[in-house]
Structures are given as C-alpha cells and as structure tokens.
Amino acid sequence: MIATDVAGTGEIIEHKANGMLIKPGDVNALSEALEYMLIDKTKLRQMGIEGRKTIENKFLMEKYVNDLQDIIIKTVK
C-alpha cells in the first residue's frame, strides 16, 4: 500500500515495513514508492503480509470484542 502521511495513516502504516508513506502532494515520492514496489517484488510481498497482520492485530472485530471484555472484567472487579 502507498498512502499519504495524513491523519492517522502513520499509525497504521510503517514506512517500508507494511506499506509506503509519502508526503501529500509529493509526486517524486509517489514515483519513487511505485518504482520501489515494482522493482523489489519480494519486499512488496513481505509488506503485503505485514500489512495484513497489522490489520488483523489492530482492527478485527474479535480483537475489539476481546479488548472490550477485558475492560469490562477489570471494571467489574
């Protein structure tokens, strides 16, 4: 994934780990990110795998439910 570094995007995407972050309006950075991904297909695949892990770990409904249950249990005790 290539995304601009605005709002909360940087909290989800770690540059060159699970995607590429570029400054808004930076056409050269976008071009470089695209080239990087097209040239290094192994790294591209690894970033995809890491991106999926990030989403699964942070945003799946099961995680929210488990976290909420933990909060409720701690509050009730």
Short mmCIF file of N, CA and C in Angstrom, two decimals:
data_model
loop_
_atom_site.label_atom_id
_atom_site.label_comp_id
_atom_site.label_asym_id
_atom_site.label_seq_id
_atom_site.Cartn_x
_atom_site.Cartn_y
_atom_site.Cartn_z
N MET A 1 0.83 -1.16 0.00
CA MET A 1 0.00 0.00 0.00
C MET A 1 0.89 1.24 0.00
N ILE A 2 0.50 2.19 -0.77
CA ILE A 2 1.13 3.51 -0.75
C ILE A 2 0.06 4.48 -0.28
N ALA A 3 0.37 5.26 0.74
CA ALA A 3 -0.60 6.21 1.27
C ALA A 3 0.10 7.50 1.66
N THR A 4 -0.69 8.57 1.71
CA THR A 4 -0.14 9.83 2.17
C THR A 4 -0.14 9.86 3.69
N ASP A 5 0.85 10.50 4.25
CA ASP A 5 1.03 10.56 5.70
C ASP A 5 0.17 11.69 6.26
N VAL A 6 -1.13 11.43 6.37
CA VAL A 6 -2.08 12.39 6.93
C VAL A 6 -2.95 11.70 7.96
N ALA A 7 -3.56 12.49 8.81
CA ALA A 7 -4.48 11.99 9.84
C ALA A 7 -3.84 10.82 10.59
N GLY A 8 -4.50 9.67 10.63
CA GLY A 8 -4.00 8.54 11.39
C GLY A 8 -3.29 7.50 10.55
N THR A 9 -3.01 7.81 9.30
CA THR A 9 -2.39 6.83 8.41
C THR A 9 -1.06 6.33 8.95
N GLY A 10 -0.28 7.21 9.53
CA GLY A 10 1.02 6.83 10.07
C GLY A 10 0.93 5.91 11.27
N GLU A 11 -0.25 5.83 11.89
CA GLU A 11 -0.45 4.91 13.00
C GLU A 11 -0.67 3.48 12.50
N ILE A 12 -1.05 3.34 11.25
CA ILE A 12 -1.33 2.03 10.67
C ILE A 12 -0.18 1.55 9.80
N ILE A 13 0.34 2.46 8.99
CA ILE A 13 1.38 2.08 8.04
C ILE A 13 2.75 2.48 8.56
N GLU A 14 3.63 1.51 8.62
CA GLU A 14 5.03 1.76 8.98
C GLU A 14 5.82 1.72 7.69
N HIS A 15 6.45 2.85 7.35
CA HIS A 15 7.13 3.01 6.07
C HIS A 15 8.12 1.88 5.79
N LYS A 16 7.94 1.26 4.66
CA LYS A 16 8.75 0.15 4.14
C LYS A 16 8.68 -1.11 5.01
N ALA A 17 7.73 -1.16 5.94
CA ALA A 17 7.52 -2.39 6.71
C ALA A 17 6.22 -3.04 6.28
N ASN A 18 5.13 -2.26 6.27
CA ASN A 18 3.86 -2.80 5.82
C ASN A 18 3.19 -1.90 4.78
N GLY A 19 3.97 -1.02 4.21
CA GLY A 19 3.48 -0.11 3.17
C GLY A 19 4.47 1.02 2.97
N MET A 20 4.04 2.00 2.23
CA MET A 20 4.89 3.16 1.96
C MET A 20 4.11 4.42 2.31
N LEU A 21 4.71 5.30 3.08
CA LEU A 21 4.11 6.59 3.42
C LEU A 21 4.82 7.70 2.66
N ILE A 22 4.04 8.56 2.06
CA ILE A 22 4.62 9.70 1.36
C ILE A 22 3.93 10.98 1.81
N LYS A 23 4.61 12.10 1.64
CA LYS A 23 4.02 13.38 2.00
C LYS A 23 2.96 13.74 0.95
N PRO A 24 1.86 14.34 1.40
CA PRO A 24 0.82 14.75 0.45
C PRO A 24 1.38 15.69 -0.61
N GLY A 25 1.03 15.43 -1.85
CA GLY A 25 1.45 16.28 -2.95
C GLY A 25 2.86 16.05 -3.45
N ASP A 26 3.59 15.12 -2.88
CA ASP A 26 4.98 14.85 -3.28
C ASP A 26 4.99 13.83 -4.42
N VAL A 27 4.93 14.34 -5.62
CA VAL A 27 4.86 13.49 -6.81
C VAL A 27 6.13 12.65 -6.95
N ASN A 28 7.27 13.22 -6.63
CA ASN A 28 8.53 12.46 -6.73
C ASN A 28 8.54 11.29 -5.75
N ALA A 29 8.05 11.50 -4.54
CA ALA A 29 8.00 10.42 -3.55
C ALA A 29 7.05 9.32 -4.02
N LEU A 30 5.93 9.71 -4.62
CA LEU A 30 4.99 8.72 -5.15
C LEU A 30 5.65 7.91 -6.25
N SER A 31 6.35 8.57 -7.14
CA SER A 31 7.05 7.89 -8.22
C SER A 31 8.10 6.92 -7.67
N GLU A 32 8.86 7.36 -6.68
CA GLU A 32 9.88 6.51 -6.06
C GLU A 32 9.26 5.31 -5.35
N ALA A 33 8.13 5.52 -4.68
CA ALA A 33 7.46 4.43 -3.98
C ALA A 33 6.95 3.38 -4.98
N LEU A 34 6.37 3.85 -6.06
CA LEU A 34 5.89 2.93 -7.10
C LEU A 34 7.04 2.14 -7.70
N GLU A 35 8.12 2.82 -8.00
CA GLU A 35 9.29 2.16 -8.57
C GLU A 35 9.85 1.13 -7.59
N TYR A 36 9.95 1.48 -6.32
CA TYR A 36 10.46 0.58 -5.29
C TYR A 36 9.63 -0.70 -5.26
N MET A 37 8.32 -0.53 -5.30
CA MET A 37 7.44 -1.69 -5.23
C MET A 37 7.50 -2.55 -6.49
N LEU A 38 7.66 -1.92 -7.62
CA LEU A 38 7.72 -2.67 -8.87
C LEU A 38 9.03 -3.43 -9.02
N ILE A 39 10.10 -2.88 -8.50
CA ILE A 39 11.42 -3.49 -8.65
C ILE A 39 11.63 -4.63 -7.66
N ASP A 40 11.23 -4.43 -6.41
CA ASP A 40 11.51 -5.41 -5.37
C ASP A 40 10.24 -6.18 -5.02
N LYS A 41 9.92 -7.18 -5.82
CA LYS A 41 8.69 -7.94 -5.62
C LYS A 41 8.70 -8.76 -4.33
N THR A 42 9.88 -9.18 -3.88
CA THR A 42 9.97 -9.91 -2.61
C THR A 42 9.58 -9.00 -1.46
N LYS A 43 10.13 -7.79 -1.45
CA LYS A 43 9.79 -6.82 -0.41
C LYS A 43 8.32 -6.44 -0.50
N LEU A 44 7.80 -6.30 -1.70
CA LEU A 44 6.40 -5.97 -1.91
C LEU A 44 5.51 -7.02 -1.27
N ARG A 45 5.83 -8.28 -1.51
CA ARG A 45 5.04 -9.38 -0.94
C ARG A 45 5.13 -9.36 0.60
N GLN A 46 6.33 -9.13 1.12
CA GLN A 46 6.51 -9.09 2.57
C GLN A 46 5.72 -7.93 3.19
N MET A 47 5.71 -6.78 2.52
CA MET A 47 4.93 -5.66 3.03
C MET A 47 3.45 -6.00 3.04
N GLY A 48 2.98 -6.73 2.03
CA GLY A 48 1.58 -7.15 1.99
C GLY A 48 1.25 -8.07 3.15
N ILE A 49 2.13 -9.01 3.43
CA ILE A 49 1.93 -9.93 4.55
C ILE A 49 1.89 -9.16 5.87
N GLU A 50 2.84 -8.24 6.03
CA GLU A 50 2.89 -7.44 7.26
C GLU A 50 1.68 -6.53 7.38
N GLY A 51 1.22 -5.99 6.26
CA GLY A 51 0.04 -5.14 6.27
C GLY A 51 -1.19 -5.90 6.73
N ARG A 52 -1.34 -7.11 6.24
CA ARG A 52 -2.47 -7.95 6.67
C ARG A 52 -2.39 -8.24 8.17
N LYS A 53 -1.19 -8.56 8.65
CA LYS A 53 -1.02 -8.81 10.09
C LYS A 53 -1.41 -7.58 10.91
N THR A 54 -1.00 -6.41 10.44
CA THR A 54 -1.33 -5.18 11.15
C THR A 54 -2.84 -5.01 11.27
N ILE A 55 -3.54 -5.17 10.17
CA ILE A 55 -5.00 -5.02 10.18
C ILE A 55 -5.64 -6.06 11.07
N GLU A 56 -5.19 -7.30 10.96
CA GLU A 56 -5.76 -8.37 11.78
C GLU A 56 -5.52 -8.10 13.27
N ASN A 57 -4.34 -7.62 13.61
CA ASN A 57 -4.00 -7.39 15.01
C ASN A 57 -4.68 -6.16 15.61
N LYS A 58 -4.95 -5.17 14.79
CA LYS A 58 -5.48 -3.91 15.33
C LYS A 58 -6.96 -3.70 15.09
N PHE A 59 -7.52 -4.29 14.02
CA PHE A 59 -8.84 -3.85 13.60
C PHE A 59 -9.89 -4.94 13.41
N LEU A 60 -9.57 -6.18 13.67
CA LEU A 60 -10.59 -7.22 13.52
C LEU A 60 -11.61 -7.12 14.66
N MET A 61 -12.85 -7.44 14.36
CA MET A 61 -13.92 -7.37 15.34
C MET A 61 -13.61 -8.21 16.58
N GLU A 62 -13.04 -9.38 16.37
CA GLU A 62 -12.69 -10.24 17.51
C GLU A 62 -11.78 -9.52 18.49
N LYS A 63 -10.83 -8.78 17.97
CA LYS A 63 -9.91 -8.03 18.84
C LYS A 63 -10.68 -6.99 19.64
N TYR A 64 -11.57 -6.25 18.97
CA TYR A 64 -12.36 -5.26 19.68
C TYR A 64 -13.20 -5.90 20.78
N VAL A 65 -13.85 -7.00 20.45
CA VAL A 65 -14.69 -7.69 21.43
C VAL A 65 -13.84 -8.16 22.61
N ASN A 66 -12.70 -8.79 22.34
CA ASN A 66 -11.83 -9.26 23.42
C ASN A 66 -11.32 -8.11 24.28
N ASP A 67 -10.92 -7.03 23.63
CA ASP A 67 -10.44 -5.86 24.38
C ASP A 67 -11.55 -5.29 25.25
N LEU A 68 -12.76 -5.21 24.70
CA LEU A 68 -13.89 -4.68 25.45
C LEU A 68 -14.23 -5.59 26.63
N GLN A 69 -14.19 -6.89 26.41
CA GLN A 69 -14.42 -7.83 27.51
C GLN A 69 -13.40 -7.65 28.62
N ASP A 70 -12.14 -7.47 28.24
CA ASP A 70 -11.08 -7.25 29.24
C ASP A 70 -11.36 -5.99 30.06
N ILE A 71 -11.79 -4.95 29.39
CA ILE A 71 -12.09 -3.68 30.08
C ILE A 71 -13.26 -3.87 31.04
N ILE A 72 -14.29 -4.56 30.58
CA ILE A 72 -15.47 -4.79 31.42
C ILE A 72 -15.11 -5.63 32.64
N ILE A 73 -14.35 -6.69 32.41
CA ILE A 73 -13.94 -7.57 33.52
C ILE A 73 -13.12 -6.80 34.54
N LYS A 74 -12.19 -5.97 34.09
CA LYS A 74 -11.36 -5.19 35.00
C LYS A 74 -12.19 -4.16 35.76
N THR A 75 -13.20 -3.60 35.10
CA THR A 75 -14.05 -2.59 35.72
C THR A 75 -14.96 -3.20 36.78
N VAL A 76 -15.45 -4.40 36.52
CA VAL A 76 -16.38 -5.07 37.43
C VAL A 76 -15.67 -5.54 38.68
N LYS A 77 -14.42 -5.94 38.57
CA LYS A 77 -13.67 -6.47 39.73
C LYS A 77 -13.45 -5.44 40.76
#
